[in-house]
PDB file of N, CA and C in Angstrom:
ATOM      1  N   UNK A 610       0.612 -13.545   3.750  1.00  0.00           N
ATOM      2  CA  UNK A 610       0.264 -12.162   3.508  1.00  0.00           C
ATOM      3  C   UNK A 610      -0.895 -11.803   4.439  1.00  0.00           C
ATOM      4  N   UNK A 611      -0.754 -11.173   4.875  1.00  0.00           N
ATOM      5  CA  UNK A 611      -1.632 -10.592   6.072  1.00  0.00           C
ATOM      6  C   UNK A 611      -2.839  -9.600   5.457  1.00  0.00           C
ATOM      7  N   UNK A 612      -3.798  -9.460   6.407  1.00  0.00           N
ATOM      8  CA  UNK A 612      -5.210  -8.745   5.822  1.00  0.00           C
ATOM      9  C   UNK A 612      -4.925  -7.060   6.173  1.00  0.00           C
ATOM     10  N   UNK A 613      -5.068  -6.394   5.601  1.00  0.00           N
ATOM     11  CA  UNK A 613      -5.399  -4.698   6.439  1.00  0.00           C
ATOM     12  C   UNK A 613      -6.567  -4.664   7.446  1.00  0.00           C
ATOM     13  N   UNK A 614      -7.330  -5.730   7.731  1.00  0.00           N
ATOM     14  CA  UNK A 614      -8.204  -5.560   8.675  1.00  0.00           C
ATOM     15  C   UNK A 614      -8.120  -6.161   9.656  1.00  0.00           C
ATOM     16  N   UNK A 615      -6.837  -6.748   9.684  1.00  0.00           N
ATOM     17  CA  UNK A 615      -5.649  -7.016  10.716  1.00  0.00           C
ATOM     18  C   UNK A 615      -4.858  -6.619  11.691  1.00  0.00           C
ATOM     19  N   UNK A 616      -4.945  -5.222  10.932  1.00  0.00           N
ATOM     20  CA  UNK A 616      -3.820  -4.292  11.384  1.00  0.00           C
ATOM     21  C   UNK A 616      -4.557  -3.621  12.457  1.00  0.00           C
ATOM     22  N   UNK A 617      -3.599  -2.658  13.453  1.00  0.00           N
ATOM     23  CA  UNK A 617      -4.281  -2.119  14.673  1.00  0.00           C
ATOM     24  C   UNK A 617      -4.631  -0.516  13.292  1.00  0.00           C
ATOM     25  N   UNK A 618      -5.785  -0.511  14.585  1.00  0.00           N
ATOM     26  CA  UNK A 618      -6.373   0.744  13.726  1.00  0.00           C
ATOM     27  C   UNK A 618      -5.354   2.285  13.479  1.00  0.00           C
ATOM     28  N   UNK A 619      -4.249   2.752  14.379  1.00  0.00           N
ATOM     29  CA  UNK A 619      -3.511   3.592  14.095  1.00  0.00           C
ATOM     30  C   UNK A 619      -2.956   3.145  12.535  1.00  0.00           C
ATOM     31  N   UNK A 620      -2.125   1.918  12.265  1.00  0.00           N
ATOM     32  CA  UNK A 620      -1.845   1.265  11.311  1.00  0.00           C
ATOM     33  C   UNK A 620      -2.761   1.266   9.927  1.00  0.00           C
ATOM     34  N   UNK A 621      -3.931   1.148  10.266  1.00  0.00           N
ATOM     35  CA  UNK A 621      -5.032   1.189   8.975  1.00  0.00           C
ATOM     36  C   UNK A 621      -4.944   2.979   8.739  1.00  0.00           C
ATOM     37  N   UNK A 622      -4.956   3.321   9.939  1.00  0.00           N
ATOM     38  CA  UNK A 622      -5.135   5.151   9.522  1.00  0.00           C
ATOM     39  C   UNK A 622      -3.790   5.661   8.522  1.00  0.00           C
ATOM     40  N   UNK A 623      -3.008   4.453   9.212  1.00  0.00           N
ATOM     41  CA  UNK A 623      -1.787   5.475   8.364  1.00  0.00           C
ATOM     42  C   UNK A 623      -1.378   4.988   7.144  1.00  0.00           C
ATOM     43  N   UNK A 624      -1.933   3.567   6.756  1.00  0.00           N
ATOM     44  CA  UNK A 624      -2.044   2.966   5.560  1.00  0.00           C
ATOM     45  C   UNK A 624      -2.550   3.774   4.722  1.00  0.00           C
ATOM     46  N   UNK A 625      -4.020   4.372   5.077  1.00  0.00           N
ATOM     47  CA  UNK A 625      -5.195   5.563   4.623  1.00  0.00           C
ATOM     48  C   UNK A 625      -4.695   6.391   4.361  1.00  0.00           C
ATOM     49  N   UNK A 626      -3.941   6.870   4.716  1.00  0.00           N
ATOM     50  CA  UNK A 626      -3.169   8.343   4.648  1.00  0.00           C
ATOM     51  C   UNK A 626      -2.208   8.068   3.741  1.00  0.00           C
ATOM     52  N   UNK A 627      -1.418   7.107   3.996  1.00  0.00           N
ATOM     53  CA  UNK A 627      -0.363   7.415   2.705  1.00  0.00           C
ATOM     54  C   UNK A 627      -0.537   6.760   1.081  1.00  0.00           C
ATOM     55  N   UNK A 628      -1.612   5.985   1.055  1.00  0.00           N
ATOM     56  CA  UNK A 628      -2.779   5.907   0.012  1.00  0.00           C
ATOM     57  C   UNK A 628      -2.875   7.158  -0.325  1.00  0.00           C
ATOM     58  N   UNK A 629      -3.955   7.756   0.264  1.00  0.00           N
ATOM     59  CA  UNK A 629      -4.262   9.058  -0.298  1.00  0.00           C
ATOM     60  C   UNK A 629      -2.849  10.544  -0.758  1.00  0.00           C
ATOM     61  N   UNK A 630      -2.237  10.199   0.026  1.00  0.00           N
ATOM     62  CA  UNK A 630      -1.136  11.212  -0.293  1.00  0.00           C
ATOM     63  C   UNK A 630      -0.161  10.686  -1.457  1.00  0.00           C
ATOM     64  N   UNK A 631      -0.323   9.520  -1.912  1.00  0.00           N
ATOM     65  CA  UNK A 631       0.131   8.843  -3.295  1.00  0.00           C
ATOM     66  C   UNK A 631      -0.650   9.003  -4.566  1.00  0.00           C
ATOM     67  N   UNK A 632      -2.054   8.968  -4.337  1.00  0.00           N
ATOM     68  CA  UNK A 632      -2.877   9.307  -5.253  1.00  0.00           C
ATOM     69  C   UNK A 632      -2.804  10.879  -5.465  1.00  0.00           C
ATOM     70  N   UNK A 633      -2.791  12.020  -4.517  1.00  0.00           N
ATOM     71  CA  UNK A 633      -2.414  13.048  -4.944  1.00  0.00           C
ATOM     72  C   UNK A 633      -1.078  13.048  -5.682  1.00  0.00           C
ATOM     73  N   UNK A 634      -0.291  12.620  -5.144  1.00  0.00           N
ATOM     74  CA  UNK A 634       0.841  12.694  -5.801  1.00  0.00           C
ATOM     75  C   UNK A 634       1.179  11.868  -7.420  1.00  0.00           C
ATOM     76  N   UNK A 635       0.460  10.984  -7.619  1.00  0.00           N
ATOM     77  CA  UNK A 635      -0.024  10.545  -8.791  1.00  0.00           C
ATOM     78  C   UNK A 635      -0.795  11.180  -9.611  1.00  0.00           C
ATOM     79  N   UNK A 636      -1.573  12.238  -8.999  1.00  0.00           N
ATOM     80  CA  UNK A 636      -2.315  12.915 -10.114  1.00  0.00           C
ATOM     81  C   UNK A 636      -1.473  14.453 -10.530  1.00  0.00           C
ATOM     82  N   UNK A 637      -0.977  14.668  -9.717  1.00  0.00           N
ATOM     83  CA  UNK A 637       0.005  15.997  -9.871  1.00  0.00           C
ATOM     84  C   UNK A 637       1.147  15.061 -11.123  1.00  0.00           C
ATOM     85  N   UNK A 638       1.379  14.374 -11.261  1.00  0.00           N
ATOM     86  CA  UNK A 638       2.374  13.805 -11.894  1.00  0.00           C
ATOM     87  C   UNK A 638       1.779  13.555 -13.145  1.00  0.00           C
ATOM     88  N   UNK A 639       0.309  13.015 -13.150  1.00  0.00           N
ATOM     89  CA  UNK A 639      -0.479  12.919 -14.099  1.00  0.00           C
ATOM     90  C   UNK A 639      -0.010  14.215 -14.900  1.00  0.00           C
ATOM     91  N   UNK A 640      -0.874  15.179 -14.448  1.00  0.00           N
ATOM     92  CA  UNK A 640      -1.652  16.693 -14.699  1.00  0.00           C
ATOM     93  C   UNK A 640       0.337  17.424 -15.048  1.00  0.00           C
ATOM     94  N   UNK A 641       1.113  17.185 -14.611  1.00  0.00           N
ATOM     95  CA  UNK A 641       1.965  17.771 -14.779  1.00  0.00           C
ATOM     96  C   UNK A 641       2.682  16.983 -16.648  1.00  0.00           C
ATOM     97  N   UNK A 642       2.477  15.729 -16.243  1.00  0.00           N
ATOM     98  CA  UNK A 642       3.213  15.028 -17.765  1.00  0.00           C
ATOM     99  C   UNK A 642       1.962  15.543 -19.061  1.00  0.00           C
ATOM    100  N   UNK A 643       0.731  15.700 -18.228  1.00  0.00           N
ATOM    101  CA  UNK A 643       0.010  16.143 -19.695  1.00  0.00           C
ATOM    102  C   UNK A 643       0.114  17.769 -19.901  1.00  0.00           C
ATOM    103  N   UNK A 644       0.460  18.431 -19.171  1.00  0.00           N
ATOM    104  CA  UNK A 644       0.966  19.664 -18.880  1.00  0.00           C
ATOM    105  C   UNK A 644       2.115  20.099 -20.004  1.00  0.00           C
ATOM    106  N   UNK A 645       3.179  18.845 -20.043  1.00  0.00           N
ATOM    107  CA  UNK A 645       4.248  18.810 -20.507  1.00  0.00           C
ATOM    108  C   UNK A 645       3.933  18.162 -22.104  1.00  0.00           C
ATOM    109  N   UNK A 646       3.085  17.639 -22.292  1.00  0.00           N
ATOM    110  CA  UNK A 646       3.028  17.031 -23.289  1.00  0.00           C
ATOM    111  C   UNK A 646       2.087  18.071 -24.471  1.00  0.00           C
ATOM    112  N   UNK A 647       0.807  18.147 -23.401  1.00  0.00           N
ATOM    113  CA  UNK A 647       0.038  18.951 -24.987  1.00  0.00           C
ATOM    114  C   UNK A 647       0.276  20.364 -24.928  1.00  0.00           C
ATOM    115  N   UNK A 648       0.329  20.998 -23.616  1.00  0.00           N
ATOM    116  CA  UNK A 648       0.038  22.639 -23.416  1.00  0.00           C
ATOM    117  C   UNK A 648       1.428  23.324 -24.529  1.00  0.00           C
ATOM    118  N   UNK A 649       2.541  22.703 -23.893  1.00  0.00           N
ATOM    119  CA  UNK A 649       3.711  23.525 -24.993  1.00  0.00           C
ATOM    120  C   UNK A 649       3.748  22.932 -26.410  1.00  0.00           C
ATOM    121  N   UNK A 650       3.498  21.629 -26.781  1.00  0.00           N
ATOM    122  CA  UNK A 650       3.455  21.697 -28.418  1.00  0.00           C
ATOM    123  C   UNK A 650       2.383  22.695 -29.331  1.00  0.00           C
ATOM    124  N   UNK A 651       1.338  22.549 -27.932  1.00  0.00           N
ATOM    125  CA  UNK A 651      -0.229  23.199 -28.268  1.00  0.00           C
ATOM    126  C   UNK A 651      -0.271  24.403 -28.726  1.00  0.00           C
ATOM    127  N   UNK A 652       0.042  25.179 -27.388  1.00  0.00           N
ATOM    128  CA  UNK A 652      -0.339  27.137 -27.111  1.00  0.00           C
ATOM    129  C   UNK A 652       0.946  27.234 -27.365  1.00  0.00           C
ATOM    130  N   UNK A 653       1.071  28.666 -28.643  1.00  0.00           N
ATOM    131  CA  UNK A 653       2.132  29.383 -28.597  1.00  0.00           C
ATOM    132  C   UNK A 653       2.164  30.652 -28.593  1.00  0.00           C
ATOM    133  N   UNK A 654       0.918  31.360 -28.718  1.00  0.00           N
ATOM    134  CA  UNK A 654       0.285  32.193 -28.547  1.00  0.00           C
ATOM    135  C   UNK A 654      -0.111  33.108 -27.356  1.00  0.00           C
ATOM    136  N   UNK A 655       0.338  33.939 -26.757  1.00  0.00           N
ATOM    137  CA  UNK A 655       0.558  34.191 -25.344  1.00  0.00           C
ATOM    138  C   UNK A 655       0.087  35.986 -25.188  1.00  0.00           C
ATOM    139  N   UNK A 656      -0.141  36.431 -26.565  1.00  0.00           N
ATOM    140  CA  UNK A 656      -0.735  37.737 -26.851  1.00  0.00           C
ATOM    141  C   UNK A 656      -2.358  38.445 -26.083  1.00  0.00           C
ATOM    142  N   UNK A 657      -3.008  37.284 -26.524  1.00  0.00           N
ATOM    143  CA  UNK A 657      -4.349  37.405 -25.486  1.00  0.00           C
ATOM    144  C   UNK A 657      -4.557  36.165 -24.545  1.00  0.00           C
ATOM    145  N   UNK A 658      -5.639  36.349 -23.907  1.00  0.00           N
ATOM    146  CA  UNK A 658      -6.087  35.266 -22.671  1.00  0.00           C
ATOM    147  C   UNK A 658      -6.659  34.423 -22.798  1.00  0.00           C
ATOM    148  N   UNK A 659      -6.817  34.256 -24.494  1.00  0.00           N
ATOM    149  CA  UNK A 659      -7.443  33.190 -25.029  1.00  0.00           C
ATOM    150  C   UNK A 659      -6.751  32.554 -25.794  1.00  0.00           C
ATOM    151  N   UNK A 660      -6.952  31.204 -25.932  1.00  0.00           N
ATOM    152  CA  UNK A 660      -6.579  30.406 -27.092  1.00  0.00           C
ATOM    153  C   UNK A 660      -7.417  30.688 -28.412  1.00  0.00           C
ATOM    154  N   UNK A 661      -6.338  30.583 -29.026  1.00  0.00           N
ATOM    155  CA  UNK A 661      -7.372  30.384 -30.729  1.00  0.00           C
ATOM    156  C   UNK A 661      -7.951  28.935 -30.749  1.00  0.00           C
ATOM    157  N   UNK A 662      -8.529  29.246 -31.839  1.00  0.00           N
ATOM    158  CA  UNK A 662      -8.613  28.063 -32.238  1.00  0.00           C
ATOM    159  C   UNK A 662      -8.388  26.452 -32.177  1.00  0.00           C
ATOM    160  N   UNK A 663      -7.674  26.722 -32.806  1.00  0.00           N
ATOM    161  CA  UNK A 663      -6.929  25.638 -33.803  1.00  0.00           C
ATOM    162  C   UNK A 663      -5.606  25.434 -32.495  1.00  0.00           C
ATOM    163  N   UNK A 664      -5.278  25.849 -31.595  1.00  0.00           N
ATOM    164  CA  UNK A 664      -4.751  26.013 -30.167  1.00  0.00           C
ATOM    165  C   UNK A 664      -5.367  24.763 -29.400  1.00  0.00           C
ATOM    166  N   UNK A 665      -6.840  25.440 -29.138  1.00  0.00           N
ATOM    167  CA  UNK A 665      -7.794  24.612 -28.452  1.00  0.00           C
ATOM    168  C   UNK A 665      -8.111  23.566 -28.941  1.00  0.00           C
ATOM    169  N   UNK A 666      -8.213  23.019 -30.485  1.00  0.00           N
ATOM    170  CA  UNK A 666      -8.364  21.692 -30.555  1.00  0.00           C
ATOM    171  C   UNK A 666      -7.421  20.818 -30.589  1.00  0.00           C
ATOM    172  N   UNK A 667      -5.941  21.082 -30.277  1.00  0.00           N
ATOM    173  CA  UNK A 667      -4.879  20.558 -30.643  1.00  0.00           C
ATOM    174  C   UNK A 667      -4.692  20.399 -28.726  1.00  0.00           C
ATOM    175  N   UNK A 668      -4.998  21.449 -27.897  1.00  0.00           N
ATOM    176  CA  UNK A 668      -4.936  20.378 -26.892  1.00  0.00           C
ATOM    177  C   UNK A 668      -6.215  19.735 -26.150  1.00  0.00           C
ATOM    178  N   UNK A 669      -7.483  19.955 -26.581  1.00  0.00           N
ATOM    179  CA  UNK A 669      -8.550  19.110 -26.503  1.00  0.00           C
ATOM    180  C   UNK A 669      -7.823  17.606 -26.928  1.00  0.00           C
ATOM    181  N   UNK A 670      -7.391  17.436 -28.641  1.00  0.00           N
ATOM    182  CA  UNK A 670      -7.329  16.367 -28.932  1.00  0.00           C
ATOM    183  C   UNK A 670      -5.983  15.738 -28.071  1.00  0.00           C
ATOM    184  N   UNK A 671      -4.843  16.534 -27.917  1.00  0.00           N
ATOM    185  CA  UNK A 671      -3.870  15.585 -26.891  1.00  0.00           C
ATOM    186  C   UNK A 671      -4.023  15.056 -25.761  1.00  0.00           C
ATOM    187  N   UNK A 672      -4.756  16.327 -25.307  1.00  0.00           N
ATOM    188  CA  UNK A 672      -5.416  15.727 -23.729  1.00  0.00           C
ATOM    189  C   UNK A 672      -6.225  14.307 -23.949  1.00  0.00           C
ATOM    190  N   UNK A 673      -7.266  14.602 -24.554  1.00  0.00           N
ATOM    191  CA  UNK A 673      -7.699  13.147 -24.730  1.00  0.00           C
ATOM    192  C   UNK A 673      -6.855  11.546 -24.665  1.00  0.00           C
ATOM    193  N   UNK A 674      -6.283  11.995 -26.057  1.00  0.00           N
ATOM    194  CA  UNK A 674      -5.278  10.944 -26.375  1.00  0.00           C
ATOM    195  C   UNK A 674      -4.530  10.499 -24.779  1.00  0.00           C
ATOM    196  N   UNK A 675      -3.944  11.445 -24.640  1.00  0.00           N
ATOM    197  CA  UNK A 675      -3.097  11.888 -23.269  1.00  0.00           C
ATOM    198  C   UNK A 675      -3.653  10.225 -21.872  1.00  0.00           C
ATOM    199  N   UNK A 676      -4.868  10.964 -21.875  1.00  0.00           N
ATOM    200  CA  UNK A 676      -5.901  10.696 -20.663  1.00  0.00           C
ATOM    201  C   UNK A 676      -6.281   9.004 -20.988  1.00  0.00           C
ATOM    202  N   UNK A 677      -6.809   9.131 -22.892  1.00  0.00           N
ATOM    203  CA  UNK A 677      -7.108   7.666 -22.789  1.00  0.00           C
ATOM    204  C   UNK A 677      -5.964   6.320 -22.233  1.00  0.00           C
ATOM    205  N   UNK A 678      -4.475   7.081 -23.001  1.00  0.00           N
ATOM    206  CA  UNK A 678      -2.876   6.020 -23.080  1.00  0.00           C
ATOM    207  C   UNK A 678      -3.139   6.203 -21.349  1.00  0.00           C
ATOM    208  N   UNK A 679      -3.050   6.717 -20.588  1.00  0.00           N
ATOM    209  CA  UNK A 679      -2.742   6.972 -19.420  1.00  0.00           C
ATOM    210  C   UNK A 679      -3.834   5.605 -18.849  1.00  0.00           C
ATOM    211  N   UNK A 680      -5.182   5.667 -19.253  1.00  0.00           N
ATOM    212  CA  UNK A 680      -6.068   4.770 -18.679  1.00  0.00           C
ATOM    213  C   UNK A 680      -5.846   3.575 -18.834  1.00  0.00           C
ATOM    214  N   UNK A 681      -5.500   3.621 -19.785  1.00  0.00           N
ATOM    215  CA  UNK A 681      -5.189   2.195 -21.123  1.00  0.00           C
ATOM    216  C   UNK A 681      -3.911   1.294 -20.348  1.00  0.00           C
ATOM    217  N   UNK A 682      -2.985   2.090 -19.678  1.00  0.00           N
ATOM    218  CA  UNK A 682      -1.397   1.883 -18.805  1.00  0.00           C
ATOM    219  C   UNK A 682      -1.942   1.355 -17.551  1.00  0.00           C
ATOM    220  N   UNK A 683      -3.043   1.821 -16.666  1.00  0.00           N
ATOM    221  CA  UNK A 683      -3.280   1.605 -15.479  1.00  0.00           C
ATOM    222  C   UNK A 683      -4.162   0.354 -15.765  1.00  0.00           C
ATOM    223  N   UNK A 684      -5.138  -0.024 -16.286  1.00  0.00           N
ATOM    224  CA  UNK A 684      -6.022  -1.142 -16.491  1.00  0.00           C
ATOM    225  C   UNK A 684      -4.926  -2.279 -16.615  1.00  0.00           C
ATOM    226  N   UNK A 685      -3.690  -2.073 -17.661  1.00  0.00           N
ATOM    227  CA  UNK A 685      -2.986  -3.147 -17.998  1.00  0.00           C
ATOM    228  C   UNK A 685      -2.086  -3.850 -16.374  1.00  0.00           C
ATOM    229  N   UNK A 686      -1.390  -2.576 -16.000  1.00  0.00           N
ATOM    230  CA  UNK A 686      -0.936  -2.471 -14.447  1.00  0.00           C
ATOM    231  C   UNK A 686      -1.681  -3.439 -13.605  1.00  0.00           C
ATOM    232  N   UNK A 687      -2.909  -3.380 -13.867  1.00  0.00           N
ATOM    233  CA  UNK A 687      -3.775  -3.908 -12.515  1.00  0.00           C
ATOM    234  C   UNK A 687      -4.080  -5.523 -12.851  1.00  0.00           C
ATOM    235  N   UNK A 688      -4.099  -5.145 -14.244  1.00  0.00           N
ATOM    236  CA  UNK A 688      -4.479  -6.540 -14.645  1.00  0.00           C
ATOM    237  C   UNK A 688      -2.807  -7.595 -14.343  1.00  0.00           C
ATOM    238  N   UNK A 689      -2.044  -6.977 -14.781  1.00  0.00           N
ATOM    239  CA  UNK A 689      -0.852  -8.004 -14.228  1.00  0.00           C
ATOM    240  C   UNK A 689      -0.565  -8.062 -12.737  1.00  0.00           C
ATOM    241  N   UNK A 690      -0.724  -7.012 -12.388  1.00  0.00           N
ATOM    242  CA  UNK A 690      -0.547  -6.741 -10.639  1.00  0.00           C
ATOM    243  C   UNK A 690      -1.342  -8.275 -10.128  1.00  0.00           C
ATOM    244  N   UNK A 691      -2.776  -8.082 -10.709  1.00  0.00           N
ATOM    245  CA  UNK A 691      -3.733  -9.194 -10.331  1.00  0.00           C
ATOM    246  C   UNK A 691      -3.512 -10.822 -10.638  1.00  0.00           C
ATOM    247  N   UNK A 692      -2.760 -10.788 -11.707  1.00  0.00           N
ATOM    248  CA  UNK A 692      -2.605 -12.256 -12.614  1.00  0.00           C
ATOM    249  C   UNK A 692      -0.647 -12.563 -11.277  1.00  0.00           C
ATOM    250  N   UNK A 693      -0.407 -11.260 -10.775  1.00  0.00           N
ATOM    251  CA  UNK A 693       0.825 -11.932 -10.114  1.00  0.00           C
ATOM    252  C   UNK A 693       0.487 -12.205  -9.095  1.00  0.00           C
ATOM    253  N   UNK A 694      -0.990 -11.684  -8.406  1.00  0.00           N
ATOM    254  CA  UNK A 694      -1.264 -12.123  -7.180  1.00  0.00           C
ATOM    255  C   UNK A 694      -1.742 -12.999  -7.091  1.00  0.00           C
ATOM    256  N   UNK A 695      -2.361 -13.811  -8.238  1.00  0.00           N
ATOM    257  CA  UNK A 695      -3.013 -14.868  -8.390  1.00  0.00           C
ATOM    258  C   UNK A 695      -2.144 -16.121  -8.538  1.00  0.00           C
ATOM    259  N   UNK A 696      -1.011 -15.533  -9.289  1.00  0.00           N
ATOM    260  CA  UNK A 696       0.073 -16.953  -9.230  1.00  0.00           C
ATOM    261  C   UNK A 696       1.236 -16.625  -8.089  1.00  0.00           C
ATOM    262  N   UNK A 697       0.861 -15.753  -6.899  1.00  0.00           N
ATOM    263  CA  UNK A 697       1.841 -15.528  -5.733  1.00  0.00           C
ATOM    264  C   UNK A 697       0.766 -16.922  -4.816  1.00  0.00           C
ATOM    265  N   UNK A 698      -0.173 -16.532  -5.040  1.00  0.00           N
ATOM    266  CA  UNK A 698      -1.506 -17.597  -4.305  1.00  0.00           C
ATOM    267  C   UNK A 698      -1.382 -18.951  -4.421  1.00  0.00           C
ATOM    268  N   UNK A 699      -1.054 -19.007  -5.910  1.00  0.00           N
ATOM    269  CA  UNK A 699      -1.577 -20.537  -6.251  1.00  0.00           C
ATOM    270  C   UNK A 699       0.140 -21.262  -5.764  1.00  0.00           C
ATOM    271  N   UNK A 700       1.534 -20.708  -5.523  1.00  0.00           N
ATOM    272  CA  UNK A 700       2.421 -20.893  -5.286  1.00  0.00           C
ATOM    273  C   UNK A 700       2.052 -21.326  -3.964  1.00  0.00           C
ATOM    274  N   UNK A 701       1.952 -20.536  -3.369  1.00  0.00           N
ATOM    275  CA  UNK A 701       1.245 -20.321  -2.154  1.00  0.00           C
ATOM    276  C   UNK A 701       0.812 -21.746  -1.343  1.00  0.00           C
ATOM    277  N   UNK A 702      -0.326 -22.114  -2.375  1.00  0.00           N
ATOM    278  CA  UNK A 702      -1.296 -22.960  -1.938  1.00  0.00           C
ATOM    279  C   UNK A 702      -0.722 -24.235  -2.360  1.00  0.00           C
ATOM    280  N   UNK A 703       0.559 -24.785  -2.842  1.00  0.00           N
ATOM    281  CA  UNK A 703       1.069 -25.399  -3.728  1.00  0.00           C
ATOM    282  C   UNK A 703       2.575 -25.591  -2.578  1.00  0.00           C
ATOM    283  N   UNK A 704       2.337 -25.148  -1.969  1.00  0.00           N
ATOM    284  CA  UNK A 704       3.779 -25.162  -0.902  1.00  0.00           C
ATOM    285  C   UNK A 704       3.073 -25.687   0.196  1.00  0.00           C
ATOM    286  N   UNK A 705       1.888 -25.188   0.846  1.00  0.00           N
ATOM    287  CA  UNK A 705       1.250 -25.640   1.707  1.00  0.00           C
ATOM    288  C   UNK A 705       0.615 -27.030   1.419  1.00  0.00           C
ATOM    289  N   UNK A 706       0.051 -27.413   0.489  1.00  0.00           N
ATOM    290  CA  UNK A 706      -0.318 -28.333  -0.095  1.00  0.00           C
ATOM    291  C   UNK A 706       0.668 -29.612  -0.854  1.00  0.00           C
TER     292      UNK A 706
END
């Protein structure tokens, strides 16, 4: 497995770039599933420019919820991502060895 600081620098730029254009696109996907999740069970109310109430705490509290499961998914992600790179390594070192 090769390093990114390996790579010729056009290569790192465009690594950079499509990083970043994934993370946008990850957060639009975010912002769109919590979009989908609390705003229409939430607001039904469409008379004035405000939410009521009892509107607003129902998607305060989903969003939350929403935001924490969402965090809670990515920590777990990384943590196996990490535990597979660790036994892609030790394979690794175990073939060479």
């Amino acid at each position: 497995m090769s390093n990114i600081q390996d790579l010729p620098s056009y290569q790192q730029a465009q690594l950079q770039q499509h990083l970043v254009n994934q993370q946008v696109k990850d957060s639009l996907h975010l912002y769109m599933n919590l979009v989908e999740k609390c705003f229409h069970p939430c607001v039904h109310n469409f008379r004035t420019k405000y939410m009521d109430k009892k509107e607003e705490t129902c998607l305060t509290n989903c969003a939350e919820r929403y935001i924490k499961a969402s965090n809670r998914s990515a920590i777990r992600f990384q943590e196996h991502q990490a535990m597979t790179m660790k036994r892609m390594q030790e394979q690794q070192q175990q073939q060479q060895g």
